[in-house]
PDB file of C-alpha atoms in Angstrom:
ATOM      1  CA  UNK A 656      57.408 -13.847  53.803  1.00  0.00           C
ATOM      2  CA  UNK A 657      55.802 -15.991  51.244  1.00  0.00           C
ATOM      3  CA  UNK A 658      54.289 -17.944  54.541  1.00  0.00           C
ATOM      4  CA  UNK A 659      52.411 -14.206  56.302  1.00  0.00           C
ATOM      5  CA  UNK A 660      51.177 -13.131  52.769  1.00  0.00           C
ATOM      6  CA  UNK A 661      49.337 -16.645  52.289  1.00  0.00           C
ATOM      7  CA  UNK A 662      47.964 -16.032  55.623  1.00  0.00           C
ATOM      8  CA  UNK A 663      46.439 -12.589  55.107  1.00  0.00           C
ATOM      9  CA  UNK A 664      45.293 -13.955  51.646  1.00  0.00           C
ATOM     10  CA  UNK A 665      43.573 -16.772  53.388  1.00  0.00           C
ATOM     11  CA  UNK A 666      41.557 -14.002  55.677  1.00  0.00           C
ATOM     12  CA  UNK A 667      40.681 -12.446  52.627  1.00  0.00           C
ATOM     13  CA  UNK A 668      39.025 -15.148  51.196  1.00  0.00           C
ATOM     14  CA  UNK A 669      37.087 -16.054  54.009  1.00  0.00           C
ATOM     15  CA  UNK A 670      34.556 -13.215  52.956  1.00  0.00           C
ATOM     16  CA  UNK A 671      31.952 -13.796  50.893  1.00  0.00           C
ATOM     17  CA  UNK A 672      32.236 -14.193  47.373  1.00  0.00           C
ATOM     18  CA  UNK A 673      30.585 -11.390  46.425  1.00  0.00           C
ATOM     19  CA  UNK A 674      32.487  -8.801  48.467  1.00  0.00           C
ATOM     20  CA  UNK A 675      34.105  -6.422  46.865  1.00  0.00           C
ATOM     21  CA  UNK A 676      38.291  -5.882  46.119  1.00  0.00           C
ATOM     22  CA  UNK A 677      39.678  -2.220  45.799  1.00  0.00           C
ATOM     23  CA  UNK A 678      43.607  -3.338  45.039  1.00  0.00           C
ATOM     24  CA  UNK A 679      46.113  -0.732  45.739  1.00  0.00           C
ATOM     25  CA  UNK A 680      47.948  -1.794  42.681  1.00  0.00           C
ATOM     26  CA  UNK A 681      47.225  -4.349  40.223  1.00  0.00           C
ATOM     27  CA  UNK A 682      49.355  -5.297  37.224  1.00  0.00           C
ATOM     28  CA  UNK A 683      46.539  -5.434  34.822  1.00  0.00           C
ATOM     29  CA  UNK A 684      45.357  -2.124  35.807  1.00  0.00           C
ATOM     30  CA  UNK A 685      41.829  -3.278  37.507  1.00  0.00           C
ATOM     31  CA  UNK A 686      40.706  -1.164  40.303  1.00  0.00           C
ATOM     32  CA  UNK A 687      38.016  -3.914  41.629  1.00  0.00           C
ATOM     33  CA  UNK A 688      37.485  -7.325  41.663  1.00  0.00           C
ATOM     34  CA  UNK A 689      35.817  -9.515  44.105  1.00  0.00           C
ATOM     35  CA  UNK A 690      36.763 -12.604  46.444  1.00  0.00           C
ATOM     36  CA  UNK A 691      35.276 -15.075  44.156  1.00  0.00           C
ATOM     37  CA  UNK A 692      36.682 -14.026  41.342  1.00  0.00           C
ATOM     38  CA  UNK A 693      39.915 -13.793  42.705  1.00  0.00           C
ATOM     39  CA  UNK A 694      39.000 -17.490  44.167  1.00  0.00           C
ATOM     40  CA  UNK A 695      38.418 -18.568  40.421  1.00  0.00           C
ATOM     41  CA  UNK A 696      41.299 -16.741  38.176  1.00  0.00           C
ATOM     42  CA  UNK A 697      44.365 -15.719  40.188  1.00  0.00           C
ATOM     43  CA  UNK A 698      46.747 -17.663  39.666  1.00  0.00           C
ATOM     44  CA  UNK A 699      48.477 -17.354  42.960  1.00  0.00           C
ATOM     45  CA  UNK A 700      45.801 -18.112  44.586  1.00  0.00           C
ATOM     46  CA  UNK A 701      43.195 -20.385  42.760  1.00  0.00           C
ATOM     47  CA  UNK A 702      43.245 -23.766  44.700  1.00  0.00           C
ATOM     48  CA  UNK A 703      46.518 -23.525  46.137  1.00  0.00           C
ATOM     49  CA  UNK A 704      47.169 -24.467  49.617  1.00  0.00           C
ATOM     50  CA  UNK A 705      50.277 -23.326  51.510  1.00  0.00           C
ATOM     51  CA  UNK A 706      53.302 -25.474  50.322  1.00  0.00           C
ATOM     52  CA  UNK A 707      52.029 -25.040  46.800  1.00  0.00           C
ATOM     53  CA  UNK A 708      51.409 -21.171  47.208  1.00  0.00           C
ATOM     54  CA  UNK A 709      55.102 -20.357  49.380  1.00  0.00           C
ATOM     55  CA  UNK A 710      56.984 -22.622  46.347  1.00  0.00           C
ATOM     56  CA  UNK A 711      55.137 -20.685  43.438  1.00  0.00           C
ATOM     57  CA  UNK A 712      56.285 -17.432  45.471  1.00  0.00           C
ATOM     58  CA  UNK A 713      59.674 -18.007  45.965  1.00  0.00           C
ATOM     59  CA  UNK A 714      60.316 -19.383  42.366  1.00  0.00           C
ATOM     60  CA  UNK A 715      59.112 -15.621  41.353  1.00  0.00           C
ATOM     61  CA  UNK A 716      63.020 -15.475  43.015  1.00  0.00           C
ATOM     62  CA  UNK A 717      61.211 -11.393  43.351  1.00  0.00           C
ATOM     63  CA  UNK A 718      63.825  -8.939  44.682  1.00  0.00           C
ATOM     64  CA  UNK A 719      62.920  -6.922  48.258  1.00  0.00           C
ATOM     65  CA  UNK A 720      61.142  -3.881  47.221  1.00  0.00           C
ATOM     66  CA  UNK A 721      63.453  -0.891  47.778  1.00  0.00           C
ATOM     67  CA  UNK A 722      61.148   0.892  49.950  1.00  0.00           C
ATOM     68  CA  UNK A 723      59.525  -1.698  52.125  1.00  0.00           C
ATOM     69  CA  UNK A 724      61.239  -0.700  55.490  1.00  0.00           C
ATOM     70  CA  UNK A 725      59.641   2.166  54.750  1.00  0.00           C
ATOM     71  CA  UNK A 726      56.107   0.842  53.268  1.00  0.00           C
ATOM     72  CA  UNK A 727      55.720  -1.919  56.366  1.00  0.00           C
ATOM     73  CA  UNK A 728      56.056   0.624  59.043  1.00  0.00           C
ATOM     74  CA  UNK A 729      54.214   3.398  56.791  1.00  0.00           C
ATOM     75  CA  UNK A 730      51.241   1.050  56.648  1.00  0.00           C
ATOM     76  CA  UNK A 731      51.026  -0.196  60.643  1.00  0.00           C
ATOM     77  CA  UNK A 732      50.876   3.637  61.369  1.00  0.00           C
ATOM     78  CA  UNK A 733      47.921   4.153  58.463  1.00  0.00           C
ATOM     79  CA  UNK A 734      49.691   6.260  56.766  1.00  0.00           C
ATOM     80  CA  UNK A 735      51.036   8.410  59.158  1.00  0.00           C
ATOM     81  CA  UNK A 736      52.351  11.766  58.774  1.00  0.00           C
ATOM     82  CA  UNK A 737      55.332  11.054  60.856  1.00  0.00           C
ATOM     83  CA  UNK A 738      56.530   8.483  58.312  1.00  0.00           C
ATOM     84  CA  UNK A 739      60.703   9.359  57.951  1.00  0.00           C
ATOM     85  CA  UNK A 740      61.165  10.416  54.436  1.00  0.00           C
ATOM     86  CA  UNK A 741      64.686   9.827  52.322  1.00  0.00           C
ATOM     87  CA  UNK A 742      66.418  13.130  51.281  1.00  0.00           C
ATOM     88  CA  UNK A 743      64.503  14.758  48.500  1.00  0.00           C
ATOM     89  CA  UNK A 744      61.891  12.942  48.709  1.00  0.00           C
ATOM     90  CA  UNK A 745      58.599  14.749  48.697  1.00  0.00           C
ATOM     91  CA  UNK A 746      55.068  13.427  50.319  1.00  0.00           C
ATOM     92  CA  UNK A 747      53.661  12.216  46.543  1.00  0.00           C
ATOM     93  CA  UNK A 748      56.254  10.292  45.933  1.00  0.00           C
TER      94      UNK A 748
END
């Protein structure tokens, strides 16, 4: 929900500003930033507080990602090996 991803955001920037980012995807290709720089130019995130951030999320009106009750599960186990895989589906994909 629009609500938990504010709140893990918020933890986020609680570090430092200088620490370090290593996104597992970014749509402008950048494999680091930091939490002050996220701070200053996201646009999700710069200066937003919660009822601002949730409405800016859900006017994305962003479909459920076709694999996330895969991905959520996936990700609590850290990856897991014994992640159930669709038919045909290989361990790169």
């Amino acid at each position: 929900s629009p609500e938990r991803l504010y709140n893990s955001i918020q933890k986020l920037l609680a570090f430092a500003d200088e620490t370090l980012i290593y996104p597992a995807h970014d749509y402008n290709g950048k494999r680091v930033s930091s939490v002050g720089q996220e701070k200053t130019i996201n646009p999700y995130i710069a200066g937003l507080d919660e009822a601002a951030f949730v409405a800016k999320m859900r006017a994305l009106n962003l479909p459920k990602p076709k694999r996330i009750d895969v991905a959520v599960p996936a990700n609590s186990l850290c990856g897991g090996a014994d992640v159930p895989r669709q038919p045909g589906e290989t361990e790169a994909a």
